[in-house]
PDB file of C-alpha atoms in Angstrom:
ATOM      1  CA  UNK V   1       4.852   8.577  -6.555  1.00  0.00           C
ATOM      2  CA  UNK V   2       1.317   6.690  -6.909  1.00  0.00           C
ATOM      3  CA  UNK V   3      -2.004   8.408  -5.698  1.00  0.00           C
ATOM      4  CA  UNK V   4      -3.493   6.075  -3.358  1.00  0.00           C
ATOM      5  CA  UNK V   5      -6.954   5.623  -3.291  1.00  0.00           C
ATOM      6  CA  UNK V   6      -8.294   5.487   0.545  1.00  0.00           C
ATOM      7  CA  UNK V   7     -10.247   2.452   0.748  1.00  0.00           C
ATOM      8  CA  UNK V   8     -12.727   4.238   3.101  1.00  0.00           C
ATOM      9  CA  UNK V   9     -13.854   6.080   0.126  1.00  0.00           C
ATOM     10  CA  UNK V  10     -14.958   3.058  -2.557  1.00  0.00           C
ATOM     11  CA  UNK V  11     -18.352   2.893  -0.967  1.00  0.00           C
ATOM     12  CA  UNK V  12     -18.419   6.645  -0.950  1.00  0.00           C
ATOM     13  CA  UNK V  13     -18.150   6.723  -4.669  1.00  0.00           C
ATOM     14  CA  UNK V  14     -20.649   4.451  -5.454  1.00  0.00           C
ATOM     15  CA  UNK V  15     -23.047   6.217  -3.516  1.00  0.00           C
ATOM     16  CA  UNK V  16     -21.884   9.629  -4.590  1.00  0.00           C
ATOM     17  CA  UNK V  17     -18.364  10.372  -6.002  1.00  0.00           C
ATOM     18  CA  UNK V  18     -19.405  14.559  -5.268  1.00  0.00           C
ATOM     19  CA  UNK V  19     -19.825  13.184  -1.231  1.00  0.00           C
ATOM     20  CA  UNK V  20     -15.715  12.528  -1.386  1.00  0.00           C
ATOM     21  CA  UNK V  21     -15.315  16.585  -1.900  1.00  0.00           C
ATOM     22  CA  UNK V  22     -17.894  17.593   0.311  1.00  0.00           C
ATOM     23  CA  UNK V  23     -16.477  15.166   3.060  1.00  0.00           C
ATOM     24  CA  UNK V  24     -12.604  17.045   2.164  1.00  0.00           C
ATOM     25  CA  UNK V  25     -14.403  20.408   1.884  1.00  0.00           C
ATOM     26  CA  UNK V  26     -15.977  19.899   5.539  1.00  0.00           C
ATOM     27  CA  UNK V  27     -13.518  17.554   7.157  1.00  0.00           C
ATOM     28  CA  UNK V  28     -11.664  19.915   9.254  1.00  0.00           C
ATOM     29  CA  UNK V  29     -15.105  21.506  10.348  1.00  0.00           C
ATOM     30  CA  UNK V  30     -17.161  20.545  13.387  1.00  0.00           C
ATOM     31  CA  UNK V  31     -18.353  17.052  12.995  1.00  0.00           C
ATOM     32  CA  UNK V  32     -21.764  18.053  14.265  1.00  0.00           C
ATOM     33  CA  UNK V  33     -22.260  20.081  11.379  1.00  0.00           C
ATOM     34  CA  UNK V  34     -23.116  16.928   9.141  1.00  0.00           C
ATOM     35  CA  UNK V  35     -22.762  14.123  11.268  1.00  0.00           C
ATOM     36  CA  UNK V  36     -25.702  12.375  12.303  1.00  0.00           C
ATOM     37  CA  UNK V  37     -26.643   9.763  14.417  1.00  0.00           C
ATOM     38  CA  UNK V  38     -25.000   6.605  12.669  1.00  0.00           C
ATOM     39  CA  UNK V  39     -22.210   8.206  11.892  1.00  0.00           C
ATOM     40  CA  UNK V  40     -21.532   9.009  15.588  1.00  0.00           C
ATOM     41  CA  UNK V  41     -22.571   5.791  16.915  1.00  0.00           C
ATOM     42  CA  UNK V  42     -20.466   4.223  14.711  1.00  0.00           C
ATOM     43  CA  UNK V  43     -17.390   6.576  15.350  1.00  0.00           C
ATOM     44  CA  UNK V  44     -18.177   6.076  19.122  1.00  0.00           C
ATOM     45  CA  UNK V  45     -18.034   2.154  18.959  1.00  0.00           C
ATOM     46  CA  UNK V  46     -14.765   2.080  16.134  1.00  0.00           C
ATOM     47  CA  UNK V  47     -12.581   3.530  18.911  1.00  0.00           C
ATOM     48  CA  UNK V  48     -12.413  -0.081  20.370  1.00  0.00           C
ATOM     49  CA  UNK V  49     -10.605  -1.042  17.084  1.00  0.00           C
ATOM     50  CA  UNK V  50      -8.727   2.372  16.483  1.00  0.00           C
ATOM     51  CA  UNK V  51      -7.309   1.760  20.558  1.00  0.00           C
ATOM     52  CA  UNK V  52      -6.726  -1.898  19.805  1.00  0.00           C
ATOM     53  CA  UNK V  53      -8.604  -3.072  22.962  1.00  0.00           C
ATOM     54  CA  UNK V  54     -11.343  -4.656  20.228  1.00  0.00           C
ATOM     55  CA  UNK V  55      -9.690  -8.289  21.678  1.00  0.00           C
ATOM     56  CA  UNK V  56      -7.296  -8.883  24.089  1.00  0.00           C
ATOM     57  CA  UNK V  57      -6.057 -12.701  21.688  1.00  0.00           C
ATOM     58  CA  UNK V  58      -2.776 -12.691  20.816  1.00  0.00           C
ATOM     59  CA  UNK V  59      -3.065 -13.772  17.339  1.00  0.00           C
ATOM     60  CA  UNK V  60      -6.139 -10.852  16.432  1.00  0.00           C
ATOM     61  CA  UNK V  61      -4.516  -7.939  14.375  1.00  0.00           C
ATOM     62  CA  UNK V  62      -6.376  -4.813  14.937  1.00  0.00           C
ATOM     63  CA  UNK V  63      -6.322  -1.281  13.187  1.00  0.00           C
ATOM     64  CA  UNK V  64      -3.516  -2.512  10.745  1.00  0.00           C
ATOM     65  CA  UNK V  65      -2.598   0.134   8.210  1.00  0.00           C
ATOM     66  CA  UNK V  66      -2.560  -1.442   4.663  1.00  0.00           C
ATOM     67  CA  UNK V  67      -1.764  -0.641   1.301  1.00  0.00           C
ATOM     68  CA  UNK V  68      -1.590  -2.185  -2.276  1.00  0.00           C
ATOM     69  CA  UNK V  69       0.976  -1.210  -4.760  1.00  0.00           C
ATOM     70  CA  UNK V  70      -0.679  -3.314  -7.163  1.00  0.00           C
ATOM     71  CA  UNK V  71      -4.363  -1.939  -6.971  1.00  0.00           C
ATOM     72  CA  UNK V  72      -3.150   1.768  -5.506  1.00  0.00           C
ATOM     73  CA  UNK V  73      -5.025   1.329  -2.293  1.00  0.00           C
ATOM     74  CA  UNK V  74      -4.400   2.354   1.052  1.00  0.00           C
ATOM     75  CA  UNK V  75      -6.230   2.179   4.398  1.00  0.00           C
ATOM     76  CA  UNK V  76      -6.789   0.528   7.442  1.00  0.00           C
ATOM     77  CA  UNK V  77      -8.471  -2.621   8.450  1.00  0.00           C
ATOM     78  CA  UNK V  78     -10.481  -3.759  11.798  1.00  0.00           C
ATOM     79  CA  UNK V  79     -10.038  -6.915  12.344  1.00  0.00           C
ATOM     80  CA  UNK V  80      -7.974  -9.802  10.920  1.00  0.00           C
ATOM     81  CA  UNK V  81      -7.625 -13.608  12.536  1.00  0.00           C
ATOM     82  CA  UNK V  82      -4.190 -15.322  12.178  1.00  0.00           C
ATOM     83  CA  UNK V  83      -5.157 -18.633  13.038  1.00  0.00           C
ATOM     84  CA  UNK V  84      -8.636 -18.282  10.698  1.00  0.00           C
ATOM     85  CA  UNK V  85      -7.163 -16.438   8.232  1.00  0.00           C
ATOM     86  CA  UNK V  86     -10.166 -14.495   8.676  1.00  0.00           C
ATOM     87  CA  UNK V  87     -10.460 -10.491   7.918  1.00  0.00           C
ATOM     88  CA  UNK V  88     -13.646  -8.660   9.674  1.00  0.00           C
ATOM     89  CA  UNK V  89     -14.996  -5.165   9.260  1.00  0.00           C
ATOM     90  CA  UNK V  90     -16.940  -4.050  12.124  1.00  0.00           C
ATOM     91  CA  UNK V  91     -19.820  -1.743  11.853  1.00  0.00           C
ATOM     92  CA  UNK V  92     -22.394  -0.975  14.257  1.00  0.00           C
ATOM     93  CA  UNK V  93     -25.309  -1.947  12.092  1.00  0.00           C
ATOM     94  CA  UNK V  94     -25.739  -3.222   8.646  1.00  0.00           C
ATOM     95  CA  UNK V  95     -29.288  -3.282   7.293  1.00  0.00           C
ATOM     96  CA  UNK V  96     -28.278  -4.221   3.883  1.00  0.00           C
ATOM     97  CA  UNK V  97     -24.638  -4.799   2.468  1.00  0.00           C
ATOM     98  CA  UNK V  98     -23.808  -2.554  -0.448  1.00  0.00           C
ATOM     99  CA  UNK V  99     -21.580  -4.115  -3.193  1.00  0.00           C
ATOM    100  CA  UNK V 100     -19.651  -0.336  -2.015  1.00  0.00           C
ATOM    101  CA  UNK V 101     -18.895  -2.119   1.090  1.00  0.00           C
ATOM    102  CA  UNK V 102     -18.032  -5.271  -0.324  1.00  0.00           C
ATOM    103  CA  UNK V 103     -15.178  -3.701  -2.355  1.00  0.00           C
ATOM    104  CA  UNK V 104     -13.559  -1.846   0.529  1.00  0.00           C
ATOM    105  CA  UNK V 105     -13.975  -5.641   2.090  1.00  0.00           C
ATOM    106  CA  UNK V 106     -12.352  -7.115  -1.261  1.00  0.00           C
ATOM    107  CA  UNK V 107      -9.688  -3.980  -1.233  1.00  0.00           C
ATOM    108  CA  UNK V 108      -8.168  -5.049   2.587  1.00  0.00           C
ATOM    109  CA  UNK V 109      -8.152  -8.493   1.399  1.00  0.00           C
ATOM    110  CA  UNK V 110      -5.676  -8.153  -1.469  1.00  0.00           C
ATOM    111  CA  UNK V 111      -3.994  -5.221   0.539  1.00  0.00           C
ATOM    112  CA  UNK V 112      -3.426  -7.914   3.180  1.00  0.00           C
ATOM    113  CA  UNK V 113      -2.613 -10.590   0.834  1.00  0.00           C
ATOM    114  CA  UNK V 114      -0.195  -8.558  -1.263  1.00  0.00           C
ATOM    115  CA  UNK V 115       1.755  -7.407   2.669  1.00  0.00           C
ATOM    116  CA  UNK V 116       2.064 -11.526   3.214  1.00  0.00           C
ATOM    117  CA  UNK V 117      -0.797 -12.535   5.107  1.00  0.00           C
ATOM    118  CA  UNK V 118      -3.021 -15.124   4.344  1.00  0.00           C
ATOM    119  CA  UNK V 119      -6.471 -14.122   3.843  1.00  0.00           C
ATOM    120  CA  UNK V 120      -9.116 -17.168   3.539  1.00  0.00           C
ATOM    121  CA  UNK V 121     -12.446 -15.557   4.578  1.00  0.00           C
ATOM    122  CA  UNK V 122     -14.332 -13.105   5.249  1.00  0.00           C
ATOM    123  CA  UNK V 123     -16.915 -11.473   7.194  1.00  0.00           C
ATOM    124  CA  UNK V 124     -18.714  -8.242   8.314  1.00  0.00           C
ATOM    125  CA  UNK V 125     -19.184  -8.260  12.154  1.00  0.00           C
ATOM    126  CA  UNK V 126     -22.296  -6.473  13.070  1.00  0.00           C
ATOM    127  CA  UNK V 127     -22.100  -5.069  16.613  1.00  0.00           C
ATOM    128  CA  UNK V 128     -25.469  -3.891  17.788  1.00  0.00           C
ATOM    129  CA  UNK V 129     -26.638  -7.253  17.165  1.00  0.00           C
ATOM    130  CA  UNK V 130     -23.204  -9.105  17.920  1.00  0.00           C
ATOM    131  CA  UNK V 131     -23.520 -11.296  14.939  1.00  0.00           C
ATOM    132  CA  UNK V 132     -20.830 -12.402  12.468  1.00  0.00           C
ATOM    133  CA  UNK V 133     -22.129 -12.144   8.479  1.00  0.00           C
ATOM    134  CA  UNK V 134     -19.828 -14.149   6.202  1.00  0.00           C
ATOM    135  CA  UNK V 135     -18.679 -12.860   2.757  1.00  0.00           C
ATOM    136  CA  UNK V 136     -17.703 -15.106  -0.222  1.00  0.00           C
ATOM    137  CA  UNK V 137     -14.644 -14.860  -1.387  1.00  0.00           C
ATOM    138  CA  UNK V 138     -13.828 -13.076  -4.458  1.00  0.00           C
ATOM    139  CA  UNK V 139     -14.483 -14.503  -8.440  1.00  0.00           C
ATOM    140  CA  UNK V 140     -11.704 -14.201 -10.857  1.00  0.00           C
ATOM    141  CA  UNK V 141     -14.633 -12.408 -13.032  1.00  0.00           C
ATOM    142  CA  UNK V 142     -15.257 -10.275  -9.791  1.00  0.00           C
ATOM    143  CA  UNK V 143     -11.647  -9.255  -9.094  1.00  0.00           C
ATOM    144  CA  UNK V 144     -11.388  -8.369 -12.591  1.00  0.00           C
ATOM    145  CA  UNK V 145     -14.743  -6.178 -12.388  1.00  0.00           C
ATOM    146  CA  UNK V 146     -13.231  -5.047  -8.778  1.00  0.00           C
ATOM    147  CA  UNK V 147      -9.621  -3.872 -11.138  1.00  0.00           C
ATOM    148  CA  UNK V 148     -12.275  -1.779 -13.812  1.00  0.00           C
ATOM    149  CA  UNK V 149     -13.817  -0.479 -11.380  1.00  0.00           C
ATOM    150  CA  UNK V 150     -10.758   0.933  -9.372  1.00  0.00           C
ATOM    151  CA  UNK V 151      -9.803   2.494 -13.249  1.00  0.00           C
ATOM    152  CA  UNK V 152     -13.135   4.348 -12.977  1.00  0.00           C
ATOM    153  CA  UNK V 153     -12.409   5.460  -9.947  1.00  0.00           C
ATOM    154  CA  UNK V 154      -9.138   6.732 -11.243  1.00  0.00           C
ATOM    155  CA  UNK V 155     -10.330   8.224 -14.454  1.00  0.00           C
ATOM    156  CA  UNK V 156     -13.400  10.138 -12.997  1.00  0.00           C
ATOM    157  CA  UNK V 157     -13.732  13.518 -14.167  1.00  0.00           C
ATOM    158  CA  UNK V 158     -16.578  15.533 -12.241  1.00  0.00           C
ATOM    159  CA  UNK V 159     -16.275  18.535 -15.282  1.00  0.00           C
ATOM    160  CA  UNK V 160     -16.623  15.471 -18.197  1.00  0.00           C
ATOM    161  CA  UNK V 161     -19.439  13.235 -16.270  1.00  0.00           C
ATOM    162  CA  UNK V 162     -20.949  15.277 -13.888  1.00  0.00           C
ATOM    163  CA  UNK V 163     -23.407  14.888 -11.116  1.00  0.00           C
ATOM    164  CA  UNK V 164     -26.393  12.632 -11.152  1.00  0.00           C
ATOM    165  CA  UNK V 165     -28.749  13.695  -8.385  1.00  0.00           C
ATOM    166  CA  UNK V 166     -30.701  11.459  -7.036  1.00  0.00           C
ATOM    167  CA  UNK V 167     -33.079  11.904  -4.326  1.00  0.00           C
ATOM    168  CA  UNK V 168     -33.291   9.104  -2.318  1.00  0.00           C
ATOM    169  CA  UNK V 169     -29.831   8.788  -2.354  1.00  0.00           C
ATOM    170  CA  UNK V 170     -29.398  12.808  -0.932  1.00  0.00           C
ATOM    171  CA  UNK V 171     -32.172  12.258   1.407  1.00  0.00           C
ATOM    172  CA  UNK V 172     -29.407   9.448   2.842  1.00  0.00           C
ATOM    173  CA  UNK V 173     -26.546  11.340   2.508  1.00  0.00           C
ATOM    174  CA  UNK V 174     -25.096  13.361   5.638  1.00  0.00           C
ATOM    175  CA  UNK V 175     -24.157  16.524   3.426  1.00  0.00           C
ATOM    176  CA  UNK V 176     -27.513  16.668   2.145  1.00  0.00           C
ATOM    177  CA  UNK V 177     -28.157  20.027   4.000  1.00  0.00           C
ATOM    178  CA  UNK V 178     -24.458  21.297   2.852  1.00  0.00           C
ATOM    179  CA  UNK V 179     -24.782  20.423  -0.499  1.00  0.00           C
ATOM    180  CA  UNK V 180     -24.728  22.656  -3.903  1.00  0.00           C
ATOM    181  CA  UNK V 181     -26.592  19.990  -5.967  1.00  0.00           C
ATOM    182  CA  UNK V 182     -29.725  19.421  -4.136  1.00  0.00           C
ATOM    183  CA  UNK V 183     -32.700  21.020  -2.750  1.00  0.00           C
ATOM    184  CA  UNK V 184     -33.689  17.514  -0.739  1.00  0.00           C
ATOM    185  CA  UNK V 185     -33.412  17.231   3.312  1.00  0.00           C
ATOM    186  CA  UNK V 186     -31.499  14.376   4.907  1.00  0.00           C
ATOM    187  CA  UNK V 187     -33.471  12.014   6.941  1.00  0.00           C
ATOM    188  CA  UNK V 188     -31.763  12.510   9.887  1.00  0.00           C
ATOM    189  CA  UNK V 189     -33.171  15.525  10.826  1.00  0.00           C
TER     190      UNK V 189
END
């Protein structure tokens, strides 16, 4: 049987590949613990998509479960158009698009497009300022960086590469305050 990788947690690993085990260490805690405020706004306005009542259109696919036998991803997408072709992730607010974010993006795509369904564009969807942000397409070159990546991913060894701290990075990070590796405070305090 293939290990899956969750598409939720590409971004993750860019920003910090030690947040994916504090996030399984604390999962089955109390969110409040380490959840703060744009975490639980954006919880709080995904239920729309996770209840399907996002749109009411016949042809809008909400909260489909994907997966990728090909890449070895799995997950769940927001949004996706039949009649545009058109796959959306929805967040509540998006000051800057991480290339993290992009991949998950990318990953639903060719989870979609591997399950049949005709992907042709996309877009991030922010809410809090109800506007739609397109998102080229992938390159050849990029998919191929997107595959190397994913191998990275799979091959990552905490024990051989260890943890590069970086402060402005904890300072972001909601385990901040639960974490082993750093002395910093999160900025949500």
């Amino acid at each position: 049987m293939n290990d899956y990788i969750a598409i939720s947690t590409l971004n993750d690993f860019i920003f910090c590949p030690y947040s994916i085990y504090l996030h399984n260490v604390y999962m089955e805690t109390d969110e409040t613990i380490y959840h703060a405020t744009p975490q639980t706004r954006g919880r709080s306005v995904h239920k729309t998509i996770d209840k399907k009542t996002a749109s009411n259109r016949a042809d809008d696919v909400l909260a489909l479960p994907v997966y990728s036998e090909e890449y070895g991803l799995m997950g769940k997408i927001d949004l996706y158009k039949r009649k545009e072709r058109k796959l959306i992730e929805r967040k509540y607010q998006l000051k800057h698009i991480y290339q993290g974010q992009i991949y998950q993006l990318w990953a639903q795509m060719l989870c979609l497009k591997e399950m049949g369904y005709e992907v042709e564009e996309l877009a991030f969807y922010e809410i809090s300022t109800n506007k739609m942000i397109p998102v080229k397409m992938p390159t050849e070159e990029e998919l191929r960086q997107f595959k190397r990546f994913i191998e990275r991913f799979r091959l990552y060894n905490p024990a051989e590469t260890g943890i590069a701290v970086n402060p402005n990075k904890c300072r972001h990070c909601i385990y901040c305050n639960l974490c082993d590796k750093t002395t910093e405070n999160n900025v949500y305090q």
